[in-house]
């Protein structure tokens, strides 16, 4: 699923000694805005810290856990994810629309942004480095089964793999299948086994009962 990408809506957050051209431009803009008094560096640091340590994949995990135990919420989530998560108190600040796609025994979904790194930050936190890397962005479309194998995910040959291309306007969230052996678990316990990768489609939740 392809879509229009707006350059100004794309953000990279790699951390390291080498900075991309986009990162250098962002740093330069941040410096100028800070010097002119338009932006408080402490406020920027607080925003980044929130996405790194407080949001993480926790919001998304809670959404998936609720979908696993509440059929009506799951139905609403698949019909209109933006509206459903707003009902839980989560409001999107990145992208206009969130779409939830459900994994089934016959279909496995995987998310990619082929042009940059569009990503549902409010649900999953900051995107992992590999999500923004060119090899993942290109191979996920051409060889999704091979990419999944690299992540340690092996699916039956008759399982269809659908790759969804995120855009600045539309982001995706994978609803993974609930693992067997989790009957009777609480929503909190279920949320603890929902990983970031399972909501991107490059991983599977495992039925390991939280301590």
Short mmCIF file of C-alpha atoms in Angstrom, two decimals:
data_model
loop_
_atom_site.label_atom_id
_atom_site.label_comp_id
_atom_site.label_asym_id
_atom_site.label_seq_id
_atom_site.Cartn_x
_atom_site.Cartn_y
_atom_site.Cartn_z
CA UNK A 1 0.00 0.00 0.00
CA UNK A 2 1.77 3.07 -1.22
CA UNK A 3 0.97 6.65 -0.41
CA UNK A 4 2.12 10.25 -0.58
CA UNK A 5 5.08 11.16 1.63
CA UNK A 6 5.72 14.70 2.86
CA UNK A 7 9.40 15.34 3.50
CA UNK A 8 8.76 17.65 6.41
CA UNK A 9 6.88 14.91 8.26
CA UNK A 10 9.80 12.50 8.26
CA UNK A 11 12.13 12.37 11.24
CA UNK A 12 15.24 10.31 11.86
CA UNK A 13 16.46 9.53 15.37
CA UNK A 14 19.67 7.57 14.92
CA UNK A 15 22.16 8.06 17.72
CA UNK A 16 25.87 7.69 16.94
CA UNK A 17 29.00 9.45 15.84
CA UNK A 18 27.96 9.70 12.21
CA UNK A 19 24.95 11.83 11.38
CA UNK A 20 22.92 11.67 8.19
CA UNK A 21 22.24 14.77 6.11
CA UNK A 22 18.73 14.89 7.55
CA UNK A 23 20.03 14.70 11.10
CA UNK A 24 22.54 17.46 10.45
CA UNK A 25 19.76 19.67 9.10
CA UNK A 26 17.61 18.92 12.15
CA UNK A 27 20.49 19.73 14.52
CA UNK A 28 21.15 22.99 12.67
CA UNK A 29 17.48 23.97 12.80
CA UNK A 30 17.30 23.07 16.49
CA UNK A 31 20.33 25.23 17.20
CA UNK A 32 18.90 28.23 15.35
CA UNK A 33 15.49 27.94 17.03
CA UNK A 34 17.12 27.56 20.43
CA UNK A 35 19.39 30.57 19.94
CA UNK A 36 16.41 32.70 18.91
CA UNK A 37 14.52 31.60 21.98
CA UNK A 38 11.75 29.81 20.08
CA UNK A 39 12.53 26.37 21.51
CA UNK A 40 13.56 25.31 25.00
CA UNK A 41 16.24 22.58 24.78
CA UNK A 42 14.94 21.09 28.02
CA UNK A 43 11.49 20.72 26.46
CA UNK A 44 12.98 18.87 23.47
CA UNK A 45 14.93 16.59 25.79
CA UNK A 46 11.77 15.86 27.76
CA UNK A 47 9.88 14.91 24.61
CA UNK A 48 12.63 12.55 23.45
CA UNK A 49 12.94 11.01 26.92
CA UNK A 50 9.19 10.43 27.05
CA UNK A 51 9.21 8.50 23.79
CA UNK A 52 12.31 6.53 24.77
CA UNK A 53 11.41 5.57 28.34
CA UNK A 54 7.73 6.22 29.01
CA UNK A 55 5.97 5.48 25.74
CA UNK A 56 8.17 2.79 24.27
CA UNK A 57 5.90 0.01 23.02
CA UNK A 58 3.84 0.14 26.24
CA UNK A 59 0.85 1.98 24.80
CA UNK A 60 0.62 -0.38 21.85
CA UNK A 61 0.98 -3.42 24.09
CA UNK A 62 -1.96 -2.29 26.20
CA UNK A 63 -4.05 -1.81 23.07
CA UNK A 64 -3.22 -5.30 21.78
CA UNK A 65 -3.85 -6.94 25.16
CA UNK A 66 -7.27 -5.29 25.37
CA UNK A 67 -8.07 -6.44 21.82
CA UNK A 68 -7.20 -10.01 22.82
CA UNK A 69 -9.65 -10.09 25.72
CA UNK A 70 -12.36 -7.70 24.52
CA UNK A 71 -14.01 -8.77 21.22
CA UNK A 72 -15.98 -5.53 20.91
CA UNK A 73 -12.85 -3.40 21.30
CA UNK A 74 -11.00 -5.60 18.79
CA UNK A 75 -13.81 -5.12 16.29
CA UNK A 76 -13.68 -1.36 16.81
CA UNK A 77 -9.88 -1.33 16.55
CA UNK A 78 -9.91 -3.11 13.20
CA UNK A 79 -12.70 -0.89 11.92
CA UNK A 80 -11.10 2.43 12.92
CA UNK A 81 -7.94 2.22 15.01
CA UNK A 82 -7.61 5.98 15.39
CA UNK A 83 -11.08 6.26 16.91
CA UNK A 84 -10.70 3.14 19.05
CA UNK A 85 -7.44 4.19 20.69
CA UNK A 86 -8.76 7.72 21.18
CA UNK A 87 -11.47 6.12 23.29
CA UNK A 88 -8.70 4.81 25.55
CA UNK A 89 -7.23 8.28 25.94
CA UNK A 90 -4.50 8.00 23.29
CA UNK A 91 -4.45 10.80 20.72
CA UNK A 92 -2.21 10.73 17.67
CA UNK A 93 0.20 13.61 17.20
CA UNK A 94 2.02 11.95 14.31
CA UNK A 95 0.10 11.10 11.17
CA UNK A 96 -3.60 11.56 10.62
CA UNK A 97 -4.75 7.97 10.59
CA UNK A 98 -3.83 4.69 12.29
CA UNK A 99 -4.82 1.39 10.71
CA UNK A 100 -4.76 -1.90 12.63
CA UNK A 101 -4.14 -5.07 10.61
CA UNK A 102 -4.76 -8.49 12.16
CA UNK A 103 -2.56 -11.55 11.89
CA UNK A 104 -4.39 -14.83 11.38
CA UNK A 105 -3.27 -18.43 10.79
CA UNK A 106 -3.49 -17.71 7.06
CA UNK A 107 -2.19 -14.13 6.92
CA UNK A 108 0.83 -12.43 8.49
CA UNK A 109 1.22 -8.65 8.28
CA UNK A 110 4.47 -6.69 8.30
CA UNK A 111 5.01 -2.93 8.40
CA UNK A 112 7.61 -0.90 6.52
CA UNK A 113 8.11 2.66 5.34
CA UNK A 114 9.81 2.35 1.97
CA UNK A 115 10.76 6.03 1.65
CA UNK A 116 11.84 6.97 5.16
CA UNK A 117 10.69 6.00 8.66
CA UNK A 118 7.01 6.82 9.11
CA UNK A 119 6.02 5.01 12.28
CA UNK A 120 3.24 5.05 14.94
CA UNK A 121 5.30 6.75 17.67
CA UNK A 122 2.43 7.10 20.13
CA UNK A 123 1.91 3.34 20.10
CA UNK A 124 5.47 2.03 19.73
CA UNK A 125 7.82 4.78 20.88
CA UNK A 126 10.91 5.67 18.84
CA UNK A 127 11.49 3.49 15.75
CA UNK A 128 14.34 0.97 15.95
CA UNK A 129 17.45 1.69 13.90
CA UNK A 130 16.84 -1.26 11.58
CA UNK A 131 13.35 0.02 10.69
CA UNK A 132 14.91 3.12 9.15
CA UNK A 133 17.76 1.27 7.43
CA UNK A 134 17.74 0.92 3.64
CA UNK A 135 18.21 -2.88 3.66
CA UNK A 136 15.04 -3.42 5.69
CA UNK A 137 13.03 -0.86 3.74
CA UNK A 138 13.89 -2.48 0.40
CA UNK A 139 13.99 -6.17 1.36
CA UNK A 140 10.75 -6.08 3.33
CA UNK A 141 8.92 -5.53 0.05
CA UNK A 142 11.01 -7.77 -2.21
CA UNK A 143 11.70 -10.65 0.18
CA UNK A 144 9.48 -10.40 3.27
CA UNK A 145 9.82 -14.09 4.11
CA UNK A 146 13.61 -13.78 4.04
CA UNK A 147 13.48 -10.71 6.29
CA UNK A 148 11.27 -12.55 8.76
CA UNK A 149 13.73 -15.43 8.76
CA UNK A 150 16.49 -12.96 9.67
CA UNK A 151 14.39 -12.01 12.70
CA UNK A 152 13.95 -15.67 13.62
CA UNK A 153 10.35 -15.87 12.41
CA UNK A 154 9.50 -18.90 10.28
CA UNK A 155 5.97 -19.15 8.96
CA UNK A 156 4.18 -22.01 7.16
CA UNK A 157 4.68 -21.88 3.39
CA UNK A 158 0.96 -21.37 2.81
CA UNK A 159 0.81 -18.31 5.08
CA UNK A 160 0.32 -15.15 3.03
CA UNK A 161 2.60 -12.27 4.00
CA UNK A 162 1.16 -8.80 3.48
CA UNK A 163 3.50 -5.82 3.60
CA UNK A 164 1.99 -2.45 4.45
CA UNK A 165 3.78 0.77 3.48
CA UNK A 166 3.41 3.49 6.11
CA UNK A 167 3.11 7.09 4.99
CA UNK A 168 3.03 10.50 6.62
CA UNK A 169 -0.77 10.31 6.53
CA UNK A 170 -1.34 6.66 7.45
CA UNK A 171 0.48 4.50 9.99
CA UNK A 172 -0.11 0.82 10.70
CA UNK A 173 -0.24 -1.35 13.80
CA UNK A 174 -0.08 -5.15 13.60
CA UNK A 175 -2.45 -7.04 15.88
CA UNK A 176 -0.51 -10.29 16.46
CA UNK A 177 -2.22 -13.57 17.21
CA UNK A 178 -2.67 -14.31 20.90
CA UNK A 179 -0.31 -17.16 21.84
CA UNK A 180 -1.75 -20.47 22.97
CA UNK A 181 -1.39 -21.13 26.66
CA UNK A 182 -2.46 -17.64 27.74
CA UNK A 183 -6.04 -18.47 28.63
CA UNK A 184 -7.03 -16.88 31.91
CA UNK A 185 -4.25 -14.30 31.83
CA UNK A 186 -5.06 -10.76 32.92
CA UNK A 187 -4.79 -7.81 30.56
CA UNK A 188 -1.66 -6.68 32.42
CA UNK A 189 -0.02 -10.09 32.00
CA UNK A 190 -0.88 -10.19 28.30
CA UNK A 191 0.49 -6.70 27.73
CA UNK A 192 3.87 -7.81 29.08
CA UNK A 193 4.36 -10.37 26.29
CA UNK A 194 3.40 -8.02 23.45
CA UNK A 195 6.68 -6.82 21.97
CA UNK A 196 7.43 -3.90 19.71
CA UNK A 197 8.54 -6.27 16.94
CA UNK A 198 5.31 -8.25 17.14
CA UNK A 199 3.38 -5.02 16.49
CA UNK A 200 5.60 -4.27 13.47
CA UNK A 201 5.25 -7.84 12.26
CA UNK A 202 8.90 -8.87 12.56
CA UNK A 203 8.32 -10.85 15.73
CA UNK A 204 5.77 -13.05 17.50
CA UNK A 205 4.60 -12.77 21.11
CA UNK A 206 5.59 -15.76 23.22
CA UNK A 207 3.51 -17.34 25.98
CA UNK A 208 6.02 -16.85 28.77
CA UNK A 209 4.07 -16.03 31.89
CA UNK A 210 5.38 -12.79 33.45
CA UNK A 211 6.89 -13.19 36.90
#
